[in-house]
mmCIF file of C-alpha atoms and ligand atoms in Angstrom:
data_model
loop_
_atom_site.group_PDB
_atom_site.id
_atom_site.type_symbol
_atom_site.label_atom_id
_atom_site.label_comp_id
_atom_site.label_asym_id
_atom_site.label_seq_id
_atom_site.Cartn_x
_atom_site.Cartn_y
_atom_site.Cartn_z
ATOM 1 C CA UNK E 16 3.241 6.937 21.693
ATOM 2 C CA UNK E 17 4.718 9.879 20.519
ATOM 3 C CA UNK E 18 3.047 13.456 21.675
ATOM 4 C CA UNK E 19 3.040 16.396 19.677
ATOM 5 C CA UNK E 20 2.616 20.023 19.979
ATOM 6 C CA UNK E 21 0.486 20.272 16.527
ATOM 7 C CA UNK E 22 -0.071 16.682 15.075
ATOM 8 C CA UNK E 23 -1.249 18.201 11.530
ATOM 9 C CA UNK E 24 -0.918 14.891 9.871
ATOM 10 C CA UNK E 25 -3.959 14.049 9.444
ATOM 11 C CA UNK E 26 -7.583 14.456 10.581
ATOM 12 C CA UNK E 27 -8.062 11.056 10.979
ATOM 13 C CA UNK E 28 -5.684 10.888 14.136
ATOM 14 C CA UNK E 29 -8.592 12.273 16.369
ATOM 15 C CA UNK E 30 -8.993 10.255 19.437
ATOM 16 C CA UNK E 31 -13.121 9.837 21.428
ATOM 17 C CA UNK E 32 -14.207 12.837 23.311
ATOM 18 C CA UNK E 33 -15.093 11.645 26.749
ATOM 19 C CA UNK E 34 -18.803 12.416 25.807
ATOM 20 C CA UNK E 35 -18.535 10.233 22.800
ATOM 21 C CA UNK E 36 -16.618 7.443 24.640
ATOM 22 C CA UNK E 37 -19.568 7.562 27.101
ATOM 23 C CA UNK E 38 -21.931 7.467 23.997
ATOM 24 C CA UNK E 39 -20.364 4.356 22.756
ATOM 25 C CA UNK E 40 -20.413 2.379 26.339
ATOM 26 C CA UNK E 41 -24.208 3.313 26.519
ATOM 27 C CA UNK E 42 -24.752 2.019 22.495
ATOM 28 C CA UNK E 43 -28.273 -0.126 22.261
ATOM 29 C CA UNK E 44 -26.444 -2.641 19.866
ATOM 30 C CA UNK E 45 -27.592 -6.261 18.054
ATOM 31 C CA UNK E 46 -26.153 -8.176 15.178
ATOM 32 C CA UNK E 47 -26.253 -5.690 12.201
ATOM 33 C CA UNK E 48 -25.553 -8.689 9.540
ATOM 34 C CA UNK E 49 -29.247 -9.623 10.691
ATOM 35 C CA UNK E 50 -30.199 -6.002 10.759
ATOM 36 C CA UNK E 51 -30.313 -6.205 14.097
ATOM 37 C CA UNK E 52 -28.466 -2.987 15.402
ATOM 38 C CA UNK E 53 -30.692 -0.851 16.587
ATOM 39 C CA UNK E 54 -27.616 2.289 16.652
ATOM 40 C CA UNK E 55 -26.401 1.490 12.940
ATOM 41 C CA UNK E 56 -30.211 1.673 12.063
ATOM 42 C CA UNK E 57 -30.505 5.048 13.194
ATOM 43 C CA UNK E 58 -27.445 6.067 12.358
ATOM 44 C CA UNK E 59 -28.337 4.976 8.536
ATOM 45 C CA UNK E 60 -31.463 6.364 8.820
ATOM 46 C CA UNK E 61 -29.806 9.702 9.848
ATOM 47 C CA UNK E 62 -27.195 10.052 6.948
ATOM 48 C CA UNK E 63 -29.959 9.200 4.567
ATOM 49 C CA UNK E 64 -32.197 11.781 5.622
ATOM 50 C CA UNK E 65 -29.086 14.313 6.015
ATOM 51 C CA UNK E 66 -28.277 14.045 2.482
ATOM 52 C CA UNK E 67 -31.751 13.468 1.049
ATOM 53 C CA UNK E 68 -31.304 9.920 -0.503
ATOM 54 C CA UNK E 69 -33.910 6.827 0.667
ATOM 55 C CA UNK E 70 -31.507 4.656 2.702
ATOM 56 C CA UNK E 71 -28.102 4.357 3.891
ATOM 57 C CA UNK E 72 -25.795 1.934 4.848
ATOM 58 C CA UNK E 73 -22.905 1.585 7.704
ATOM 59 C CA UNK E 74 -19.343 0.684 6.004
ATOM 60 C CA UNK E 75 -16.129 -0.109 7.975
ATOM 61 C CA UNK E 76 -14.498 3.016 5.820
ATOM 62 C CA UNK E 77 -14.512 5.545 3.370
ATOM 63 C CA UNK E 78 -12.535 3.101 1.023
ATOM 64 C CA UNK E 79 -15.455 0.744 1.598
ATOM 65 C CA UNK E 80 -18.054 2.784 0.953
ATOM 66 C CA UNK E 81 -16.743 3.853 -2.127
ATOM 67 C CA UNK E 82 -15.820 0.843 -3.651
ATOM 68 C CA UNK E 83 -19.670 -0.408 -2.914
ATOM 69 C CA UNK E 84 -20.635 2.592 -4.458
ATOM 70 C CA UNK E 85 -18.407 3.100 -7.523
ATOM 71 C CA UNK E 86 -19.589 -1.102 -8.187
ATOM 72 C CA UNK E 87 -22.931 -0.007 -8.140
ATOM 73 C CA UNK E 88 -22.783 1.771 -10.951
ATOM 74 C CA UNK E 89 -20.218 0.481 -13.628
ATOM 75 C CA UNK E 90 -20.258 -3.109 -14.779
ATOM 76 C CA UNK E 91 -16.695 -4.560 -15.405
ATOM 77 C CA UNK E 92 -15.023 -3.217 -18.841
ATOM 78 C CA UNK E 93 -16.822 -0.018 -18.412
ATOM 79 C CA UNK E 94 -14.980 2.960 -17.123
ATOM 80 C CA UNK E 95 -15.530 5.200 -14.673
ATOM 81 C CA UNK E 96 -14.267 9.126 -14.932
ATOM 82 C CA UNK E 97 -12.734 10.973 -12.252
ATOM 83 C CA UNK E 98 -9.902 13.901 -11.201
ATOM 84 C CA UNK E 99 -6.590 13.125 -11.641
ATOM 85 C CA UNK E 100 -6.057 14.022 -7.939
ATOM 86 C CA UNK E 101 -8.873 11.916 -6.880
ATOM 87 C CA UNK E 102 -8.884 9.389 -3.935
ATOM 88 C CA UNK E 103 -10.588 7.016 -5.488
ATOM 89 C CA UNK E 104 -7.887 6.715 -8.296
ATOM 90 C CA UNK E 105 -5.030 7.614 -5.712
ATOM 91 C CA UNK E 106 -5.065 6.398 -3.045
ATOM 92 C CA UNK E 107 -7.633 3.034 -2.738
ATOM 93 C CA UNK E 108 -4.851 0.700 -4.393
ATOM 94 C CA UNK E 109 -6.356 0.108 -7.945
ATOM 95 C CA UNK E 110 -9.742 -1.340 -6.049
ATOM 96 C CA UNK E 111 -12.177 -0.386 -8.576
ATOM 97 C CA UNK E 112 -10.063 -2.443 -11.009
ATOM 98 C CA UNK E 113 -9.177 -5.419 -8.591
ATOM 99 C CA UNK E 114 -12.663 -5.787 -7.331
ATOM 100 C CA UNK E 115 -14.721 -4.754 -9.804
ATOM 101 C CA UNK E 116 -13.291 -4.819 -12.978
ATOM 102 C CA UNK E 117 -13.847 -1.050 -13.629
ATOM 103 C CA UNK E 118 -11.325 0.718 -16.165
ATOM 104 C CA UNK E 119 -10.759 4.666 -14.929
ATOM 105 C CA UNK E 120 -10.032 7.716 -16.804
ATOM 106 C CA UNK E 121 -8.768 11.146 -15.297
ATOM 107 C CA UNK E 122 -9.392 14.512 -15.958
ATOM 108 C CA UNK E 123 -6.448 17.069 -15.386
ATOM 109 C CA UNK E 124 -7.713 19.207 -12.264
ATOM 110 C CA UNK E 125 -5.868 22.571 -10.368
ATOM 111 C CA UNK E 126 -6.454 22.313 -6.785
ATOM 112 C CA UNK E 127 -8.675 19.123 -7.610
ATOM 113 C CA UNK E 128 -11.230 21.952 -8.368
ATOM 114 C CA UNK E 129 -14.179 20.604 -10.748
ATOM 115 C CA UNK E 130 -14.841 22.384 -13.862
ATOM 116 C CA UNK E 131 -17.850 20.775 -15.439
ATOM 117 C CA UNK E 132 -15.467 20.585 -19.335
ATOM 118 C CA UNK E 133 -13.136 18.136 -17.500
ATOM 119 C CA UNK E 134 -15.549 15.200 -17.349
ATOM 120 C CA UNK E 135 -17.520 16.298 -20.033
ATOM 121 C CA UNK E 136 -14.087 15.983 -21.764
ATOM 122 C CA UNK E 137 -14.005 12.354 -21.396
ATOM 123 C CA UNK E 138 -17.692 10.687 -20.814
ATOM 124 C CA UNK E 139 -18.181 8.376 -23.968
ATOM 125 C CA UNK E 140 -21.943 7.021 -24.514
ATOM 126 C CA UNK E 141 -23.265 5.356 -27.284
ATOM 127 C CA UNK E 142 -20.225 3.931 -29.097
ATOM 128 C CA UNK E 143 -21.072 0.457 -29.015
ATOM 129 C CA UNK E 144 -18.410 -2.560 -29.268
ATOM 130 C CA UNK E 145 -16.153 -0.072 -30.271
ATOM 131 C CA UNK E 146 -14.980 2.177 -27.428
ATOM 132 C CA UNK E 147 -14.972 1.506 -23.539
ATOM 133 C CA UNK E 148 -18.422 3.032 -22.127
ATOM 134 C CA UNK E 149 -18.469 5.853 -19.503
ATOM 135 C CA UNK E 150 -21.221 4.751 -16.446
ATOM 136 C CA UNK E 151 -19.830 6.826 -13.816
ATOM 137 C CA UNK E 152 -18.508 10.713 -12.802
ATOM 138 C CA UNK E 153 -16.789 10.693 -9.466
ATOM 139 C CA UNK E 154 -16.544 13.984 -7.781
ATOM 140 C CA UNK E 155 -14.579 14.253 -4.381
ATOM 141 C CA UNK E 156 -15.620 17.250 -1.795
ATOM 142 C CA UNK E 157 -14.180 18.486 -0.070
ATOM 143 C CA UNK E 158 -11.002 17.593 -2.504
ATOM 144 C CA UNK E 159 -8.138 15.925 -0.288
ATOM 145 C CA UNK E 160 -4.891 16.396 -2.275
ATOM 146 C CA UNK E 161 -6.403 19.461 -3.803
ATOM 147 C CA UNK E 162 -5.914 21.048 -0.241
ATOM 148 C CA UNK E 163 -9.687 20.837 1.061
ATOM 149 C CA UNK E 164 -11.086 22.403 -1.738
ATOM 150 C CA UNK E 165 -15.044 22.583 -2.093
ATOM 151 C CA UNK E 166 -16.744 22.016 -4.836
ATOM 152 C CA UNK E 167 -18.579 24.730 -6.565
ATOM 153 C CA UNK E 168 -22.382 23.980 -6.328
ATOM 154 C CA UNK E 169 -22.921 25.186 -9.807
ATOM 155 C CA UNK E 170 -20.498 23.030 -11.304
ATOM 156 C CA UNK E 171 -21.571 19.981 -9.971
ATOM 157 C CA UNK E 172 -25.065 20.365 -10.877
ATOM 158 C CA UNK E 173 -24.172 21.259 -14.388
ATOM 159 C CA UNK E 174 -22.121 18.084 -14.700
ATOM 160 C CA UNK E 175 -25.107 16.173 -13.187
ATOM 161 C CA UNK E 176 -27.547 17.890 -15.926
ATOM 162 C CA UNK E 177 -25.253 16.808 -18.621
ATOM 163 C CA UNK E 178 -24.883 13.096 -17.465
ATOM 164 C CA UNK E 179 -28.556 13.002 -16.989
ATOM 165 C CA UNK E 180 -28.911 13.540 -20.060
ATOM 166 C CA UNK E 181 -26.533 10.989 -21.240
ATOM 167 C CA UNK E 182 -27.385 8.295 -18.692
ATOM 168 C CA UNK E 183 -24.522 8.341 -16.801
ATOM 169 C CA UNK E 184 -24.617 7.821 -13.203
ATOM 170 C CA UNK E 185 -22.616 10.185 -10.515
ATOM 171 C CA UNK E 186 -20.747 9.336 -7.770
ATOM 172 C CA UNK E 187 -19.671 11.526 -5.016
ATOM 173 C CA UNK E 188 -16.583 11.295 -2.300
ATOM 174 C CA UNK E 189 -17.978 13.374 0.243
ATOM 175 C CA UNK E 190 -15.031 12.020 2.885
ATOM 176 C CA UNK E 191 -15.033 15.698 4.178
ATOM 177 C CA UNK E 192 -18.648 16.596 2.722
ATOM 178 C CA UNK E 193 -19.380 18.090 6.638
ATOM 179 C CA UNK E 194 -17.070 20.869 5.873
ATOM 180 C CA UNK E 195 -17.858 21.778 2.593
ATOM 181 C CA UNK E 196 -21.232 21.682 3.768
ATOM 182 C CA UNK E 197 -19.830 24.246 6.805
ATOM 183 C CA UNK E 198 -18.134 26.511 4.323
ATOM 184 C CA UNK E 199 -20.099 26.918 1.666
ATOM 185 C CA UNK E 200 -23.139 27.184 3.275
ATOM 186 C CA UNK E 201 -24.994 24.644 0.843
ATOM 187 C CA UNK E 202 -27.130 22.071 2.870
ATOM 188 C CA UNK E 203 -26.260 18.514 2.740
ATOM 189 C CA UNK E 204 -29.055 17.845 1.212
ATOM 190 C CA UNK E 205 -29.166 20.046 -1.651
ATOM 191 C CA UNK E 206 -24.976 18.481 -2.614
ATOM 192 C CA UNK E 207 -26.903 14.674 -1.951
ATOM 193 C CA UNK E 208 -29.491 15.667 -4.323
ATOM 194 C CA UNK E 209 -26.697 15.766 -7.347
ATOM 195 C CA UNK E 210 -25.674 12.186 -7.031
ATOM 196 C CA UNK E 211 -26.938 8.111 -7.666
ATOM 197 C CA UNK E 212 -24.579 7.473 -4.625
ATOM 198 C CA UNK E 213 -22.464 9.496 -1.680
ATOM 199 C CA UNK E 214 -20.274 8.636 0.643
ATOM 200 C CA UNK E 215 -19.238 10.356 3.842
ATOM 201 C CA UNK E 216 -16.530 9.738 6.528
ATOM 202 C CA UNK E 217 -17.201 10.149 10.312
ATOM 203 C CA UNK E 218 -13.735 9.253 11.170
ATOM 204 C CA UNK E 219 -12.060 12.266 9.598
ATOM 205 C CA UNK E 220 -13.311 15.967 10.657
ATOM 206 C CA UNK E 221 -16.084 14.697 13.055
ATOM 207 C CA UNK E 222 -13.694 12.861 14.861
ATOM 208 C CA UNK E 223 -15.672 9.397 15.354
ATOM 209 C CA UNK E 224 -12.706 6.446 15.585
ATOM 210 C CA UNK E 225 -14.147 4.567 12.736
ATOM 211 C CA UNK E 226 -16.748 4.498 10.443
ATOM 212 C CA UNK E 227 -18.489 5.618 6.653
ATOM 213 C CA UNK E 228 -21.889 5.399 5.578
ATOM 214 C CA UNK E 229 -23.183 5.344 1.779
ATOM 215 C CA UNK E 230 -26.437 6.624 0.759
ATOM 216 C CA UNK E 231 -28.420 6.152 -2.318
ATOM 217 C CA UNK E 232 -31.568 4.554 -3.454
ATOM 218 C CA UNK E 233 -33.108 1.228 -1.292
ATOM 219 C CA UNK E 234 -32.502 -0.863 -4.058
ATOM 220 C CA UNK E 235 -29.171 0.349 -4.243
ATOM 221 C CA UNK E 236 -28.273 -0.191 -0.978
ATOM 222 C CA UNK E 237 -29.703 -3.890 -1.012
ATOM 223 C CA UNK E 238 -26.949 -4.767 -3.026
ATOM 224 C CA UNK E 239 -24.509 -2.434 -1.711
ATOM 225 C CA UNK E 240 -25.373 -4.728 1.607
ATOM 226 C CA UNK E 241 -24.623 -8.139 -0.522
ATOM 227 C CA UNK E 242 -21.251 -6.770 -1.465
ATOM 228 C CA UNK E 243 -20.463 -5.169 1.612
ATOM 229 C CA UNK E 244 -20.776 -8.907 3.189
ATOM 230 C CA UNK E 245 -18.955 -10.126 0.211
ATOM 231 C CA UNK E 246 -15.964 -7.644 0.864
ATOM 232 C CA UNK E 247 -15.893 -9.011 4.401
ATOM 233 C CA UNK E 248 -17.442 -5.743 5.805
ATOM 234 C CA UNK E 249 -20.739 -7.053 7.202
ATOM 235 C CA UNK E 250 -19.746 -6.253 11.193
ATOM 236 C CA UNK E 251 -21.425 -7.554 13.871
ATOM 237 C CA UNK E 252 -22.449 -5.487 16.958
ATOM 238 C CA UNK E 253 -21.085 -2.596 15.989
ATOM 239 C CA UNK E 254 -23.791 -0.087 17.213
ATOM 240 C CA UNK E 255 -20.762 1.133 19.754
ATOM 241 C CA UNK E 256 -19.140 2.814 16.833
ATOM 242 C CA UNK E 257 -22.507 4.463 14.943
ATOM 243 C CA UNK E 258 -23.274 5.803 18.459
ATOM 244 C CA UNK E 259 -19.259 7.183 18.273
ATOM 245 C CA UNK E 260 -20.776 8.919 14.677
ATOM 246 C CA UNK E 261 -24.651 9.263 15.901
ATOM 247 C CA UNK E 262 -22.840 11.593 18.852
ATOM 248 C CA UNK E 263 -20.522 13.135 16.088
ATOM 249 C CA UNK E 264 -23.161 14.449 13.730
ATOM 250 C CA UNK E 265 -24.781 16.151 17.151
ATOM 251 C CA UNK E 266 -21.916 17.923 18.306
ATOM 252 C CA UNK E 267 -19.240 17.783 15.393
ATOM 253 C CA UNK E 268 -20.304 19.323 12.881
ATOM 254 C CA UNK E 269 -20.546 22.795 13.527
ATOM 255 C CA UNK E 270 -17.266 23.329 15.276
ATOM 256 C CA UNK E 271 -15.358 22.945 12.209
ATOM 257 C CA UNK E 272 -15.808 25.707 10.948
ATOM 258 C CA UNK E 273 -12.938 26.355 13.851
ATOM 259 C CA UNK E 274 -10.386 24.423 12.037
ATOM 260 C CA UNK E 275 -11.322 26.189 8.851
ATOM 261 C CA UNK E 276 -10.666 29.296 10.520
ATOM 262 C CA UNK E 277 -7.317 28.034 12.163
ATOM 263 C CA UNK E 278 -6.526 26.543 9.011
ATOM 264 C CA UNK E 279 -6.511 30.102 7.463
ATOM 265 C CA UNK E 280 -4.804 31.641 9.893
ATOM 266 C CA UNK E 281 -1.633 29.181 9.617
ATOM 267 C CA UNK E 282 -1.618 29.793 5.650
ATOM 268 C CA UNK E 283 -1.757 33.794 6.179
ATOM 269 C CA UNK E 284 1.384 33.382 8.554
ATOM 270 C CA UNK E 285 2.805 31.879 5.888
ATOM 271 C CA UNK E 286 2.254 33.703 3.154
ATOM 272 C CA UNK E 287 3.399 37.013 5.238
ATOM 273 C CA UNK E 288 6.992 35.595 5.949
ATOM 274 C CA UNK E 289 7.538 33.070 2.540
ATOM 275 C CA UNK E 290 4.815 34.606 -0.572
ATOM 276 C CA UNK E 291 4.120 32.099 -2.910
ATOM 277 C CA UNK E 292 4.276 29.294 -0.085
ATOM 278 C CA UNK E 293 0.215 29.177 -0.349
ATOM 279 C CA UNK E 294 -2.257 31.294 -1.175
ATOM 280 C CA UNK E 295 -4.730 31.516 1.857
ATOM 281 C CA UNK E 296 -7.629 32.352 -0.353
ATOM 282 C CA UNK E 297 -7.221 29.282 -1.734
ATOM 283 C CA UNK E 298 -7.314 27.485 1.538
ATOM 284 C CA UNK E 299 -11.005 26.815 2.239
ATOM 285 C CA UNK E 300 -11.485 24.127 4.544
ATOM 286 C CA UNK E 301 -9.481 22.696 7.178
ATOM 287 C CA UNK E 302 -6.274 21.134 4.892
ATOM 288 C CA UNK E 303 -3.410 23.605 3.579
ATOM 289 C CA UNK E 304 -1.001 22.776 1.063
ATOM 290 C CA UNK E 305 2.231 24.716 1.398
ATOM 291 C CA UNK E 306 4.483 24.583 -1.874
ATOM 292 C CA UNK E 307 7.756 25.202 0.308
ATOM 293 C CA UNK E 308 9.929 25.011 -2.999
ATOM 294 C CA UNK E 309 8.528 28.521 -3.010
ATOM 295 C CA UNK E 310 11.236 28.858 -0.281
ATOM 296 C CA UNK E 311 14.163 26.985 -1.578
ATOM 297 C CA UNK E 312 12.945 24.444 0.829
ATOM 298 C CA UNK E 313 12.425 20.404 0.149
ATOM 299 C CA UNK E 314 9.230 19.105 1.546
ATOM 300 C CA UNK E 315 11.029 16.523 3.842
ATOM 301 C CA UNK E 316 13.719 19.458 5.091
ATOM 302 C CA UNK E 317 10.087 21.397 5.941
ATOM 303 C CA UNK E 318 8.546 18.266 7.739
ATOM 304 C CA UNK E 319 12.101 17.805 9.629
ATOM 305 C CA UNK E 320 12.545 21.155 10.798
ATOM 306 C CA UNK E 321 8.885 21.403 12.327
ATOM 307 C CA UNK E 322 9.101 18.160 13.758
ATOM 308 C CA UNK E 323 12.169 19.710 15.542
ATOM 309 C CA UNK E 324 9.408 21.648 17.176
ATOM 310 C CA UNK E 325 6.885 19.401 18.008
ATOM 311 C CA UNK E 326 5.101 19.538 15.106
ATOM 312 C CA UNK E 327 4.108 17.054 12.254
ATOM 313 C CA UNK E 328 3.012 17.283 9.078
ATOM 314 C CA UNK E 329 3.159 15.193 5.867
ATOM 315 C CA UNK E 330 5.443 15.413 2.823
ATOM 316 C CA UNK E 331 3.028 15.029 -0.505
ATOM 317 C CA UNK E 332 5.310 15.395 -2.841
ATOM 318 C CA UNK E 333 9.130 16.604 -3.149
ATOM 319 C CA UNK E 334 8.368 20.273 -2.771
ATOM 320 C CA UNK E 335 4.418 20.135 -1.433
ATOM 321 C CA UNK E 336 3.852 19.531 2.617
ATOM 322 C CA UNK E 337 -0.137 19.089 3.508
ATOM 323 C CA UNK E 338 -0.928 20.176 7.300
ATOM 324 C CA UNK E 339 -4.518 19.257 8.368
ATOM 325 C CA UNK E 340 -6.603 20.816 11.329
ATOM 326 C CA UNK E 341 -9.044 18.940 13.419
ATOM 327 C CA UNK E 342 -10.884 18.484 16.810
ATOM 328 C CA UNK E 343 -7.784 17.707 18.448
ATOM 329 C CA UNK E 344 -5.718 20.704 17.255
ATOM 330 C CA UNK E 345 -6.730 23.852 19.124
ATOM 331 C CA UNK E 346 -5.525 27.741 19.336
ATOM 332 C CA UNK E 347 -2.600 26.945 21.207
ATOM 333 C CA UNK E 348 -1.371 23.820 18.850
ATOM 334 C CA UNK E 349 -2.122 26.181 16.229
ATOM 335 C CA UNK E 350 0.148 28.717 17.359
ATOM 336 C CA UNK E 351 2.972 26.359 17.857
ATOM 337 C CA UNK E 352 2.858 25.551 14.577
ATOM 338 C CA UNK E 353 2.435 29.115 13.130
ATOM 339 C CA UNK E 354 5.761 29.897 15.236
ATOM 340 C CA UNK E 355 7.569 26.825 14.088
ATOM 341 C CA UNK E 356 6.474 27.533 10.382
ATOM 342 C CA UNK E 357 7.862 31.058 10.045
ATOM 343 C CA UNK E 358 10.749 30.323 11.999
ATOM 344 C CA UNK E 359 11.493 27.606 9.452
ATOM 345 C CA UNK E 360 10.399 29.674 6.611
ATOM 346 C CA UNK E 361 11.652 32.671 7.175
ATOM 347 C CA UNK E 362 15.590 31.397 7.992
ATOM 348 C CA UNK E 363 15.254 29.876 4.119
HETATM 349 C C1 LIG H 21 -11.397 12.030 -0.041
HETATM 350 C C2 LIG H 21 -11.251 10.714 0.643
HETATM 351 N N1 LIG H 21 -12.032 9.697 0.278
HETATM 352 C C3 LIG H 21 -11.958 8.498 0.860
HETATM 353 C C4 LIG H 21 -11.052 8.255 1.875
HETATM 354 C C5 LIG H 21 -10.954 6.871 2.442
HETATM 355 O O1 LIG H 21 -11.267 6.787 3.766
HETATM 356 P P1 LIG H 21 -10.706 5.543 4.641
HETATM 357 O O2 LIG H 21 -9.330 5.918 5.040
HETATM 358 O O3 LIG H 21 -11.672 5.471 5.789
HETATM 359 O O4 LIG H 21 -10.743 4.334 3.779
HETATM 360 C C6 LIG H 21 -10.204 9.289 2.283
HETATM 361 C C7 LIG H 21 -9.211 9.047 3.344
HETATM 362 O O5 LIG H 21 -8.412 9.883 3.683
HETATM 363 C C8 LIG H 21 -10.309 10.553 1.646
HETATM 364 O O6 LIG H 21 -9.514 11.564 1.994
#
């Protein structure tokens, strides 16, 4: 296995903390397709009452626990509305369309920031057996390819207002709702409160090896449960992995405000030695997304040349690298990469 100074690839490359390794060997567990696992319960039972919704349930991952979510809520030949940028439309292989027979429209999104005209732009109610029939607004945050950016509070809740009104159902991807929750200061609950369903990830930022959990209404997650078995996701005793995200939530959460802040301080390096590389206002949460065209650079020369230094990041497009920071990436990793990065940019 390859080591790396910085491994900025992604944050869901983490590996178990001792402590939550020792969490996991000391998991209570039972068959959870009988509701029988005692350490999914109360990990279910925590998410729920983190983001204010009635019940929760465990899925395999974030994929998963959207899919079960997005069915939920739009019958096949309806259409669900999302980002352009979005993960759900991205990056989960057409699922909502393979498995559920959902049709998808985009809005056109900068930094995969949410500005309530973009869905309002599209949702279609009322137009009988003529046009397709919007059920569903997806909102991701924080927003992955949009470089970790969260989600204005405002804006969601003025979207949610408007569908409300229109009796359309929302949806959020809340993969990396922990550090939107750490930036912005809004509670977890008070982001939950604007949406039918949520998801959230404990593999990614908290650093658990595996695992998502959905929340929404009980009767909602009945059937999210029926599907989840149907998708082949009903797991067995798998209360050793919600103890790996019971132990996450404790002790996770708070520190990532750290990888915010190293996050930052990698974009301001590189702003200072290649402007117009990234703006580090811009760079909110723990993912950066340097445009190294800016520096007469191709992303895969950029990815090359730090990889030359021992450390690795992730072309996203021909002229766009994405670097993430998590639990295992500390001060020192983050100064490799800071050194590598204006060595590389600056000899451009
Ligand atoms: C925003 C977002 N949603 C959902 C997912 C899917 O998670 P998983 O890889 O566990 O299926 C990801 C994965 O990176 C993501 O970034």
């Amino acid at each position: 296995m390859a080591t790396y100074r910085a491994d900025l690839l992604s944050d869901t490359l983490t590996r178990p903390t001792p402590a939550m390794r020792e969490a996991m060997a000391r998991a209570d567990v039972g068959d959870d397709v009988f509701g029988e696992d005692p350490t999914v319960r109360a990990l279910e039972e925590r998410v729920a009452g983190l983001l204010g919704h009635e019940d929760a349930l465990f899925a395999p991952t974030g994929s998963m626990a959207n899919q079960l979510g997005l069915r939920l809520h739009v019958a096949p030949g309806k259409e669900m509305v999302a980002d352009q940028q979005a993960h759900v439309v991205r990056a989960e292989l057409g699922a909502a369309a393979a498995f559920s027979g959902i049709t998808s429209r985009t809005w056109p999104s900068v930094r995969g920031l949410l500005d309530p005209a973009g869905p309002m732009s599209l949702v279609t109610t009322g137009v009988g057996p003529y046009q397709v029939e919007t059920a569903l607004v997806v909102v991701e945050n924080t927003h992955n390819f949009g470089g970790g950016t969260v989600q204005p509070i405002e804006a969601i809740r003025e979207v949610r207002s408007a569908t409300t009104e229109l009796g359309v159902a929302m949806h959020l991807d809340g993969a990396r709702l922990w550090n939107a929750h750490v930036a912005s200061g809004v509670s977890l609950a008070e982001y939950g409160s604007q949406f039918d369903t949520v998801s959230v990830c404990l593999s990614k930022g908290l650093g658990a090896p595996v695992g998502s959990v959905l929340a929404g209404s009980v009767e909602a997650m009945a059937e999210a449960r029926i599907w989840r078995k149907r998708y082949g996701g009903g797991m067995r005793q798998v209360g050793i992995l919600a103890a790996a995200g019971l132990h996450a939530l404790e002790h996770h959460v708070e520190r990532l405000a750290d990888d915010h802040a190293r996050a930052r301080r990698f974009a301001e390096a590189c702003a200072e030695v290649a402007p117009g590389t990234v703006d580090p206002a811009t760079v909110e949460t723990n993912i950066v997304v340097l445009d190294v065209g800016a520096a007469g650079l191709t992303a895969a020369q950029f990815v090359d040349a730090l990889l030359e230094h021992g450390v690795r990041t992730y072309a996203v497009g021909p002229r766009a690298v994405r670097l993430v920071w998590h639990l295992d990436v500390d001060d020192a990793g983050t100064d490799a990469a800071v050194t590598a990065a204006r060595e590389v940019l600056s000899a451009s």
